[in-house]
Amino acid sequence: MMKTLTNTQQQVTQRIGDHFDGSHWLDWRWHVKHAVRDLPTLEKILDIKLPPADSKRLQETLEKFPLSVTPYYLSLINREDYINDPVYKQSVPMPDELITLPCEMHDPLAEDKDSPAPCITHRYPDRVLFHVSNVCAMYCRHCTRKRKVGDHDFIPGRDPLKAGIEYIRNTPVVRDVLLSGGDPFLLNDDYLEWILSELRSIDHVEMIRIGTRTPVVLPYRITDNLVKMLAQFHPLFINTHFNHPREITKASRAALAKLADAGIPLGNQTVLLAGVNDCPRIIRELCHRLLQNRVKPYYLYQCDLSEGLNHFRTPVSKGIEIMESMIGHTTGMAVPTYVIDAPEGGGKIPVMPSYMISMSTNKVVLRNYEGVIASYEEPHSYENYFCDRNCKDCHLQLNLQSAEERNAVGIEKLLADYDETIVLTPENTDRHDRRDDEMV
Ligand SMILES: *Cc1c(COP(=O)(O)O)cnc(C)c1O
């Protein structure tokens, strides 16, 4: 068995000891059990010596944001240059994590405020996040939910989960449920199967998504049993979290192949991280390798304003530069949507370079990735119709049962013919206050 492991894997396993003959390497529970949670063990296993000057601050960091890395993920670190290693940087704390800037927040996305029921974040109209696990195979240093990590490092009992499921059952607008956490795949198969079958028994839940980093940090979690169980719950989508091409290994490729073979469409969410992947070539390479493994790059996230993440943040312009280097230059399917998750529950806001230069009533002027400036002629006879949402009298064919009845939201209100709103006005201005006074 030992022979099939790479040199680094053998070294890591030997240093862990545990009467190890290598046969446990493929057992995901072994990796969870032997996750490295303290610095001396980390130094021993990697055979490195962390800078002594940092050690006190690193220890303080661990007390605030705990450490946990699977032996598998550790084995991907290049020990020769570990300080710059993308896997090391995502796993091992930096003293900079203790620096908190005034703009950083405990819960920047207001996930706890947008929580109408236990384990639920309901922010968008038709979909919810369902936090089914507080446990992860490893603790990413760039985690946006750092506040929760290790805090209550336990699996929510059935009661809060039942309350979450009840909320979904009683909220018919929820047509899409996203299992998140923590990592849902740290639950055992039976427990996960129970959650999925409860959700599947709800008619209005049209689709289920699972967000997991196990294909990256614990690929052996993707077992035949797990995949067989998941395949009962289609349409089921999985989003994973690769940040660097170095994370795509033989083991992770095998995990992705199993999921894809089970008919599960795969997506990937990458976080743009200074010193890890803030380079157009790295992101391009990553996206190409993902597609090769049947994973569609879904989102590229601007790093959130969570406490202790300042050293990972890049300017937004870096993300724009990366998008500019991809759109048009490479396969459209390789290009993720670059998003900033707005504070206070504003949600994901897409940003990209601008391609529209100007417009007249007859023409639109656009530029392409090469710098070509082109005009597109608008139609001369477009029959503009007034939509009063009376689909019965409209020539476009829509089965009336499928016509969704909901009010326009936000900018949509200003555009909709059927909504009387002509302006959206912020309430927290002096002008607004003065007007209120006048009315009294
Ligand atoms: C990201 C997110 C979703 C899902 O967003 P999509 O754009 O549909 O992938 C849902 N709820 C919350 C709170 C989120 O942060």
Short mmCIF file of C-alpha atoms and ligand atoms in Angstrom, two decimals:
data_model
loop_
_atom_site.label_atom_id
_atom_site.label_comp_id
_atom_site.label_asym_id
_atom_site.label_seq_id
_atom_site.Cartn_x
_atom_site.Cartn_y
_atom_site.Cartn_z
CA MET A 1 0.00 0.00 0.00
CA MET A 2 2.76 2.42 0.99
CA LYS A 3 4.14 2.07 -2.52
CA THR A 4 1.13 3.74 -4.12
CA LEU A 5 1.57 6.89 -2.05
CA THR A 6 3.72 9.78 -3.23
CA ASN A 7 6.94 10.50 -1.37
CA THR A 8 5.43 13.40 0.49
CA GLN A 9 2.38 11.35 1.43
CA GLN A 10 4.67 8.64 2.80
CA GLN A 11 6.66 11.16 4.80
CA VAL A 12 3.51 12.72 6.20
CA THR A 13 2.05 9.37 7.16
CA GLN A 14 5.26 8.18 8.73
CA ARG A 15 5.54 11.30 10.83
CA ILE A 16 1.98 10.93 12.02
CA GLY A 17 3.01 7.52 13.31
CA ASP A 18 -0.13 5.82 14.57
CA HIS A 19 1.22 2.36 13.59
CA PHE A 20 0.56 3.44 10.08
CA ASP A 21 1.16 1.11 7.17
CA GLY A 22 -0.41 3.42 4.60
CA SER A 23 -3.64 1.51 4.24
CA HIS A 24 -5.58 4.22 6.01
CA TRP A 25 -4.59 6.95 3.61
CA LEU A 26 -7.68 6.38 1.48
CA ASP A 27 -9.98 6.42 4.50
CA TRP A 28 -11.47 9.88 4.91
CA ARG A 29 -12.25 9.33 8.59
CA TRP A 30 -8.58 8.69 9.25
CA HIS A 31 -7.77 12.13 7.80
CA VAL A 32 -10.44 13.79 9.92
CA LYS A 33 -9.19 12.02 13.03
CA HIS A 34 -5.58 12.96 12.32
CA ALA A 35 -6.24 16.52 11.22
CA VAL A 36 -3.35 18.63 12.48
CA ARG A 37 -4.57 21.09 15.08
CA ASP A 38 -1.44 22.51 16.68
CA LEU A 39 1.78 24.11 15.51
CA PRO A 40 4.34 21.66 16.97
CA THR A 41 2.64 18.77 15.16
CA LEU A 42 2.49 20.83 11.99
CA GLU A 43 6.23 21.54 12.25
CA LYS A 44 6.97 17.91 12.89
CA ILE A 45 4.89 16.61 10.02
CA LEU A 46 6.12 19.11 7.49
CA ASP A 47 9.62 18.92 8.94
CA ILE A 48 9.87 22.70 9.05
CA LYS A 49 10.66 25.25 11.72
CA LEU A 50 8.32 28.24 11.84
CA PRO A 51 10.02 31.59 12.44
CA PRO A 52 10.50 31.75 16.25
CA ALA A 53 9.73 35.48 16.21
CA ASP A 54 6.21 34.67 15.00
CA SER A 55 5.47 31.78 17.30
CA LYS A 56 3.82 33.71 20.12
CA ARG A 57 1.55 35.62 17.76
CA LEU A 58 0.77 32.47 15.82
CA GLN A 59 -0.27 30.81 19.05
CA GLU A 60 -2.55 33.78 19.82
CA THR A 61 -3.98 33.51 16.34
CA LEU A 62 -4.83 29.88 16.91
CA GLU A 63 -6.65 30.78 20.08
CA LYS A 64 -8.86 33.17 18.14
CA PHE A 65 -9.16 31.21 14.89
CA PRO A 66 -8.31 27.53 15.37
CA LEU A 67 -6.16 25.42 13.09
CA SER A 68 -7.14 22.16 11.47
CA VAL A 69 -5.69 20.62 8.31
CA THR A 70 -6.07 17.13 6.90
CA PRO A 71 -2.88 15.13 6.34
CA TYR A 72 -3.92 14.84 2.68
CA TYR A 73 -4.07 18.61 2.20
CA LEU A 74 -0.82 19.09 4.13
CA SER A 75 0.88 16.62 1.82
CA LEU A 76 0.31 19.02 -1.09
CA ILE A 77 2.58 21.64 0.46
CA ASN A 78 5.95 22.15 -1.14
CA ARG A 79 8.23 22.21 1.88
CA GLU A 80 11.11 23.78 -0.03
CA ASP A 81 9.22 27.08 -0.28
CA TYR A 82 6.38 26.62 2.15
CA ILE A 83 6.13 30.31 3.04
CA ASN A 84 4.88 31.07 -0.48
CA ASP A 85 2.97 27.86 -0.94
CA PRO A 86 -0.72 28.37 -1.85
CA VAL A 87 -1.81 25.33 0.17
CA TYR A 88 0.25 26.42 3.18
CA LYS A 89 -1.18 29.92 3.00
CA GLN A 90 -4.73 28.61 3.00
CA SER A 91 -4.06 26.29 5.94
CA VAL A 92 -1.60 27.88 8.34
CA PRO A 93 -2.28 31.16 10.14
CA MET A 94 -0.34 34.34 9.61
CA PRO A 95 0.20 36.74 12.50
CA ASP A 96 -1.65 39.27 10.34
CA GLU A 97 -4.90 37.49 11.13
CA LEU A 98 -4.91 39.27 14.47
CA ILE A 99 -5.09 42.65 12.79
CA THR A 100 -8.68 43.83 12.62
CA LEU A 101 -9.46 46.93 10.59
CA PRO A 102 -12.44 49.18 11.35
CA CYS A 103 -14.03 48.16 8.06
CA GLU A 104 -13.94 44.48 8.97
CA MET A 105 -16.95 42.87 10.53
CA HIS A 106 -17.83 39.90 12.64
CA ASP A 107 -20.65 38.85 10.34
CA PRO A 108 -20.09 40.97 7.22
CA LEU A 109 -22.81 39.33 5.18
CA ALA A 110 -25.36 39.63 8.00
CA GLU A 111 -26.09 35.94 7.68
CA ASP A 112 -27.15 35.73 11.28
CA LYS A 113 -29.57 38.65 10.88
CA ASP A 114 -31.18 37.18 7.77
CA SER A 115 -31.98 34.02 9.68
CA PRO A 116 -35.72 33.49 10.14
CA ALA A 117 -35.26 29.93 11.47
CA PRO A 118 -32.48 27.81 12.97
CA CYS A 119 -29.76 26.92 10.44
CA ILE A 120 -31.39 29.03 7.69
CA THR A 121 -30.18 32.16 5.89
CA HIS A 122 -33.01 33.47 3.73
CA ARG A 123 -31.74 36.45 1.79
CA TYR A 124 -32.85 36.10 -1.80
CA PRO A 125 -36.51 35.75 -2.74
CA ASP A 126 -36.58 32.16 -3.91
CA ARG A 127 -33.67 30.30 -2.32
CA VAL A 128 -32.13 29.66 1.08
CA LEU A 129 -28.84 28.62 2.59
CA PHE A 130 -29.29 25.71 4.95
CA HIS A 131 -26.36 25.39 7.38
CA VAL A 132 -26.40 21.69 8.15
CA SER A 133 -22.94 21.33 9.66
CA ASN A 134 -20.53 23.50 11.60
CA VAL A 135 -17.68 21.13 10.95
CA CYS A 136 -15.12 21.29 8.17
CA ALA A 137 -12.39 18.87 7.12
CA MET A 138 -9.97 21.78 7.41
CA TYR A 139 -10.29 25.37 8.48
CA CYS A 140 -9.53 27.65 5.57
CA ARG A 141 -7.63 30.69 6.79
CA HIS A 142 -9.73 32.82 4.43
CA CYS A 143 -13.07 31.52 5.73
CA THR A 144 -15.79 34.16 5.60
CA ARG A 145 -17.55 32.41 8.48
CA LYS A 146 -14.46 32.47 10.69
CA ARG A 147 -16.66 33.70 13.51
CA LYS A 148 -18.23 30.28 13.67
CA VAL A 149 -15.18 28.12 13.18
CA GLY A 150 -14.40 26.01 16.20
CA ASP A 151 -16.86 28.08 18.21
CA HIS A 152 -19.47 25.44 18.31
CA ASP A 153 -17.63 22.74 16.51
CA PHE A 154 -20.45 20.28 16.52
CA ILE A 155 -23.03 18.95 14.17
CA PRO A 156 -26.41 20.60 14.74
CA GLY A 157 -28.75 18.07 16.35
CA ARG A 158 -31.85 16.90 14.59
CA ASP A 159 -34.04 19.48 16.32
CA PRO A 160 -32.58 22.66 14.82
CA LEU A 161 -32.34 20.90 11.47
CA LYS A 162 -35.98 19.83 11.73
CA ALA A 163 -36.89 23.45 12.48
CA GLY A 164 -34.95 24.53 9.36
CA ILE A 165 -36.72 21.90 7.27
CA GLU A 166 -40.09 23.01 8.69
CA TYR A 167 -39.30 26.60 7.68
CA ILE A 168 -38.59 25.44 4.11
CA ARG A 169 -41.73 23.31 4.10
CA ASN A 170 -43.84 26.26 5.22
CA THR A 171 -42.28 28.75 2.82
CA PRO A 172 -43.49 27.90 -0.68
CA VAL A 173 -41.37 30.59 -2.40
CA VAL A 174 -38.27 28.52 -1.61
CA ARG A 175 -37.59 26.56 -4.78
CA ASP A 176 -33.84 26.10 -4.32
CA VAL A 177 -32.09 24.90 -1.15
CA LEU A 178 -28.34 25.20 -0.79
CA LEU A 179 -26.79 22.95 1.82
CA SER A 180 -23.81 24.65 3.33
CA GLY A 181 -22.10 24.84 6.67
CA GLY A 182 -19.47 24.04 7.61
CA ASP A 183 -19.16 21.24 5.15
CA PRO A 184 -22.25 19.06 4.59
CA PHE A 185 -20.02 16.16 3.53
CA LEU A 186 -18.58 15.91 7.03
CA LEU A 187 -21.91 14.44 8.03
CA ASN A 188 -22.18 10.71 7.68
CA ASP A 189 -24.07 9.25 4.73
CA ASP A 190 -27.17 8.25 6.69
CA TYR A 191 -27.62 11.62 8.30
CA LEU A 192 -27.15 13.43 5.00
CA GLU A 193 -29.57 11.04 3.36
CA TRP A 194 -32.16 11.87 6.00
CA ILE A 195 -31.79 15.62 5.33
CA LEU A 196 -31.94 15.17 1.56
CA SER A 197 -34.99 12.95 1.66
CA GLU A 198 -36.81 15.38 3.95
CA LEU A 199 -36.08 18.16 1.46
CA ARG A 200 -37.08 16.01 -1.50
CA SER A 201 -40.43 15.33 0.12
CA ILE A 202 -41.27 19.03 -0.21
CA ASP A 203 -43.01 19.69 -3.52
CA HIS A 204 -41.91 23.27 -3.99
CA VAL A 205 -38.20 22.43 -3.57
CA GLU A 206 -37.27 22.15 -7.24
CA MET A 207 -33.55 21.71 -6.80
CA ILE A 208 -30.93 21.06 -4.15
CA ARG A 209 -27.37 22.33 -4.13
CA ILE A 210 -24.50 21.27 -1.90
CA GLY A 211 -21.42 23.39 -1.24
CA THR A 212 -18.43 21.30 -0.17
CA ARG A 213 -14.67 21.61 -0.11
CA THR A 214 -14.07 17.89 0.38
CA PRO A 215 -12.99 17.25 -3.24
CA VAL A 216 -10.15 19.71 -2.51
CA VAL A 217 -9.10 18.94 1.05
CA LEU A 218 -10.50 15.44 1.64
CA PRO A 219 -11.14 13.82 -1.76
CA TYR A 220 -11.45 10.34 -0.22
CA ARG A 221 -14.75 11.49 1.27
CA ILE A 222 -16.28 11.02 -2.18
CA THR A 223 -16.94 7.31 -1.79
CA ASP A 224 -18.99 5.04 -4.03
CA ASN A 225 -21.59 4.81 -1.30
CA LEU A 226 -21.92 8.55 -0.91
CA VAL A 227 -22.27 9.06 -4.65
CA LYS A 228 -24.85 6.31 -4.97
CA MET A 229 -26.87 7.87 -2.17
CA LEU A 230 -26.66 11.38 -3.69
CA ALA A 231 -27.80 10.16 -7.09
CA GLN A 232 -31.25 9.44 -5.64
CA PHE A 233 -31.90 13.14 -5.17
CA HIS A 234 -31.60 14.68 -8.62
CA PRO A 235 -31.70 17.46 -9.64
CA LEU A 236 -28.75 17.87 -7.29
CA PHE A 237 -25.86 20.22 -7.97
CA ILE A 238 -22.51 20.44 -6.21
CA ASN A 239 -20.29 23.47 -5.93
CA THR A 240 -16.78 22.97 -4.73
CA HIS A 241 -13.98 25.35 -3.79
CA PHE A 242 -10.67 25.04 -5.67
CA ASN A 243 -8.48 28.12 -5.42
CA HIS A 244 -5.28 27.03 -7.12
CA PRO A 245 -4.33 24.57 -9.89
CA ARG A 246 -1.97 22.81 -7.45
CA GLU A 247 -5.06 21.54 -5.61
CA ILE A 248 -6.12 19.49 -8.61
CA THR A 249 -4.45 16.18 -7.89
CA LYS A 250 -4.97 12.61 -8.96
CA ALA A 251 -7.13 12.02 -5.88
CA SER A 252 -9.26 15.13 -6.39
CA ARG A 253 -9.69 14.29 -10.08
CA ALA A 254 -10.96 10.87 -9.12
CA ALA A 255 -13.42 12.41 -6.67
CA LEU A 256 -14.74 14.83 -9.28
CA ALA A 257 -15.07 12.05 -11.84
CA LYS A 258 -17.19 9.99 -9.46
CA LEU A 259 -19.54 12.89 -8.84
CA ALA A 260 -19.79 13.78 -12.52
CA ASP A 261 -20.36 10.14 -13.49
CA ALA A 262 -23.30 10.11 -11.09
CA GLY A 263 -24.84 12.87 -13.21
CA ILE A 264 -24.20 15.63 -10.71
CA PRO A 265 -23.41 18.93 -12.44
CA LEU A 266 -20.32 20.42 -10.80
CA GLY A 267 -19.44 24.06 -10.28
CA ASN A 268 -16.58 25.79 -8.53
CA GLN A 269 -16.35 28.89 -6.40
CA THR A 270 -12.92 30.47 -6.08
CA VAL A 271 -11.96 33.20 -3.65
CA LEU A 272 -9.49 35.73 -4.99
CA LEU A 273 -6.67 35.67 -2.44
CA ALA A 274 -3.60 37.88 -2.31
CA GLY A 275 -0.45 35.78 -2.45
CA VAL A 276 -2.37 32.65 -3.45
CA ASN A 277 -4.09 33.14 -6.79
CA ASP A 278 -4.16 36.89 -7.58
CA CYS A 279 -2.73 36.36 -11.04
CA PRO A 280 -4.54 36.07 -14.39
CA ARG A 281 -2.40 33.10 -15.42
CA ILE A 282 -3.13 31.16 -12.26
CA ILE A 283 -6.90 31.70 -12.47
CA ARG A 284 -6.92 30.81 -16.16
CA GLU A 285 -4.93 27.65 -15.56
CA LEU A 286 -7.25 26.77 -12.67
CA CYS A 287 -10.38 27.28 -14.78
CA HIS A 288 -9.01 25.21 -17.64
CA ARG A 289 -8.10 22.33 -15.34
CA LEU A 290 -11.56 22.53 -13.76
CA LEU A 291 -13.34 22.25 -17.11
CA GLN A 292 -11.10 19.34 -18.00
CA ASN A 293 -12.54 17.64 -14.93
CA ARG A 294 -16.14 18.56 -15.85
CA VAL A 295 -16.36 21.38 -13.33
CA LYS A 296 -17.81 24.69 -14.51
CA PRO A 297 -16.15 27.75 -12.91
CA TYR A 298 -19.15 29.45 -11.29
CA TYR A 299 -18.10 32.37 -9.10
CA LEU A 300 -14.87 34.23 -8.49
CA TYR A 301 -15.36 35.98 -5.15
CA GLN A 302 -13.83 39.19 -4.02
CA CYS A 303 -12.52 38.44 -0.49
CA ASP A 304 -15.09 39.40 2.16
CA LEU A 305 -14.68 42.00 4.88
CA SER A 306 -14.50 39.40 7.64
CA GLU A 307 -12.28 39.88 10.66
CA GLY A 308 -8.71 38.76 10.11
CA LEU A 309 -8.82 38.58 6.32
CA ASN A 310 -7.19 41.89 5.47
CA HIS A 311 -3.92 40.31 4.37
CA PHE A 312 -5.82 38.17 1.85
CA ARG A 313 -7.70 41.05 0.24
CA THR A 314 -6.80 42.36 -3.22
CA PRO A 315 -8.14 45.56 -4.74
CA VAL A 316 -11.22 44.99 -6.91
CA SER A 317 -9.11 46.16 -9.84
CA LYS A 318 -7.14 42.88 -9.62
CA GLY A 319 -10.34 40.94 -10.19
CA ILE A 320 -11.29 43.17 -13.10
CA GLU A 321 -7.85 42.65 -14.60
CA ILE A 322 -8.33 38.88 -14.34
CA MET A 323 -11.77 39.05 -15.94
CA GLU A 324 -10.38 41.23 -18.74
CA SER A 325 -7.71 38.59 -19.38
CA MET A 326 -10.30 35.85 -19.70
CA ILE A 327 -13.45 37.15 -21.39
CA GLY A 328 -13.07 36.54 -25.12
CA HIS A 329 -9.54 35.20 -24.71
CA THR A 330 -10.64 31.78 -23.59
CA THR A 331 -13.60 29.38 -23.60
CA GLY A 332 -16.66 31.22 -22.38
CA MET A 333 -17.50 28.31 -20.12
CA ALA A 334 -14.17 28.75 -18.36
CA VAL A 335 -15.05 32.27 -17.28
CA PRO A 336 -16.59 32.57 -13.81
CA THR A 337 -18.77 35.48 -12.74
CA TYR A 338 -16.75 37.84 -10.57
CA VAL A 339 -18.84 38.93 -7.58
CA ILE A 340 -18.55 41.08 -4.50
CA ASP A 341 -20.74 39.95 -1.63
CA ALA A 342 -22.08 43.25 -0.33
CA PRO A 343 -22.04 43.97 3.41
CA GLU A 344 -25.20 43.88 5.48
CA GLY A 345 -26.85 41.22 3.38
CA GLY A 346 -26.67 43.10 0.09
CA GLY A 347 -25.84 39.79 -1.57
CA LYS A 348 -23.61 38.99 -4.50
CA ILE A 349 -23.05 41.83 -6.92
CA PRO A 350 -21.45 40.96 -10.26
CA VAL A 351 -18.68 43.23 -11.50
CA MET A 352 -16.78 43.18 -14.76
CA PRO A 353 -15.00 45.40 -17.24
CA SER A 354 -17.39 47.45 -19.36
CA TYR A 355 -17.95 46.42 -22.92
CA MET A 356 -20.65 48.94 -23.83
CA ILE A 357 -19.14 52.24 -24.92
CA SER A 358 -22.08 54.27 -26.11
CA MET A 359 -25.59 54.20 -27.55
CA SER A 360 -27.95 56.16 -29.78
CA THR A 361 -31.57 55.26 -30.45
CA ASN A 362 -30.41 53.36 -33.52
CA LYS A 363 -27.11 51.90 -32.50
CA VAL A 364 -25.12 50.45 -29.67
CA VAL A 365 -21.34 50.83 -29.67
CA LEU A 366 -19.37 48.00 -28.11
CA ARG A 367 -15.76 47.06 -27.72
CA ASN A 368 -14.43 43.52 -27.74
CA TYR A 369 -11.50 41.91 -25.95
CA GLU A 370 -9.11 42.79 -28.80
CA GLY A 371 -10.00 46.47 -28.79
CA VAL A 372 -12.28 46.23 -31.83
CA ILE A 373 -14.93 48.93 -31.55
CA ALA A 374 -18.10 47.75 -33.22
CA SER A 375 -21.59 49.04 -33.70
CA TYR A 376 -24.71 46.97 -33.40
CA GLU A 377 -27.76 48.27 -35.15
CA GLU A 378 -30.95 48.20 -33.13
CA PRO A 379 -34.11 46.81 -34.79
CA HIS A 380 -36.08 49.40 -36.80
CA SER A 381 -39.46 47.97 -36.09
CA TYR A 382 -39.66 46.54 -32.66
CA GLU A 383 -43.17 46.43 -31.45
CA ASN A 384 -42.87 47.79 -28.01
CA TYR A 385 -45.65 46.60 -25.83
CA PHE A 386 -46.83 47.77 -22.51
CA CYS A 387 -46.75 44.96 -19.97
CA ASP A 388 -49.54 45.15 -17.47
CA ARG A 389 -48.86 41.54 -16.53
CA ASN A 390 -52.10 40.53 -18.06
CA CYS A 391 -50.66 37.46 -19.70
CA LYS A 392 -54.10 36.39 -20.90
CA ASP A 393 -54.14 39.14 -23.54
CA CYS A 394 -50.53 38.85 -24.56
CA HIS A 395 -49.44 37.17 -27.80
CA LEU A 396 -46.39 35.64 -26.14
CA GLN A 397 -47.19 32.17 -25.05
CA LEU A 398 -46.90 31.34 -21.42
CA ASN A 399 -48.96 28.79 -19.66
CA LEU A 400 -50.86 30.96 -17.20
CA GLN A 401 -50.18 28.52 -14.40
CA SER A 402 -46.48 29.16 -14.89
CA ALA A 403 -46.86 32.93 -14.68
CA GLU A 404 -45.26 33.82 -11.40
CA GLU A 405 -47.11 36.34 -9.29
CA ARG A 406 -44.73 38.51 -7.40
CA ASN A 407 -44.08 42.18 -6.99
CA ALA A 408 -41.18 43.88 -8.75
CA VAL A 409 -38.14 44.38 -6.54
CA GLY A 410 -35.55 47.15 -6.62
CA ILE A 411 -34.49 48.58 -9.97
CA GLU A 412 -36.98 46.24 -11.58
CA LYS A 413 -39.70 48.46 -10.05
CA LEU A 414 -38.44 51.45 -12.02
CA LEU A 415 -38.43 49.50 -15.26
CA ALA A 416 -41.71 47.64 -14.89
CA ASP A 417 -44.71 49.06 -16.75
CA TYR A 418 -47.01 47.53 -14.18
CA ASP A 419 -45.36 49.26 -11.21
CA GLU A 420 -46.08 52.91 -10.44
CA THR A 421 -42.74 53.60 -8.73
CA ILE A 422 -40.76 56.32 -10.48
CA VAL A 423 -37.95 56.82 -8.01
CA LEU A 424 -36.16 54.87 -5.30
CA THR A 425 -35.10 57.28 -2.58
CA PRO A 426 -32.71 56.53 0.28
CA GLU A 427 -34.31 57.23 3.62
CA ASN A 428 -31.28 58.25 5.60
CA THR A 429 -30.77 61.73 4.14
CA ASP A 430 -31.37 65.14 5.74
CA ARG A 431 -33.60 66.01 2.81
CA HIS A 432 -35.77 63.01 3.54
CA ASP A 433 -35.95 63.92 7.25
CA ARG A 434 -36.91 67.52 6.48
CA ARG A 435 -39.74 66.35 4.29
CA ASP A 436 -41.02 64.09 7.00
CA ASP A 437 -41.03 67.05 9.38
CA GLU A 438 -43.03 69.16 6.97
CA MET A 439 -45.66 66.50 6.71
CA VAL A 440 -46.24 66.43 10.45
C1 LIG B 1 -24.61 32.83 -2.37
C2 LIG B 1 -25.86 32.74 -1.66
C3 LIG B 1 -26.96 32.09 -2.22
C4 LIG B 1 -26.92 31.47 -3.60
O1 LIG B 1 -26.70 32.44 -4.57
P1 LIG B 1 -26.71 32.05 -6.10
O2 LIG B 1 -26.33 33.32 -6.79
O3 LIG B 1 -28.09 31.60 -6.41
O4 LIG B 1 -25.72 30.94 -6.30
C5 LIG B 1 -28.13 32.05 -1.49
N1 LIG B 1 -28.23 32.61 -0.28
C6 LIG B 1 -27.18 33.25 0.28
C7 LIG B 1 -27.36 33.88 1.63
C8 LIG B 1 -25.96 33.34 -0.38
O5 LIG B 1 -24.93 33.96 0.19
#
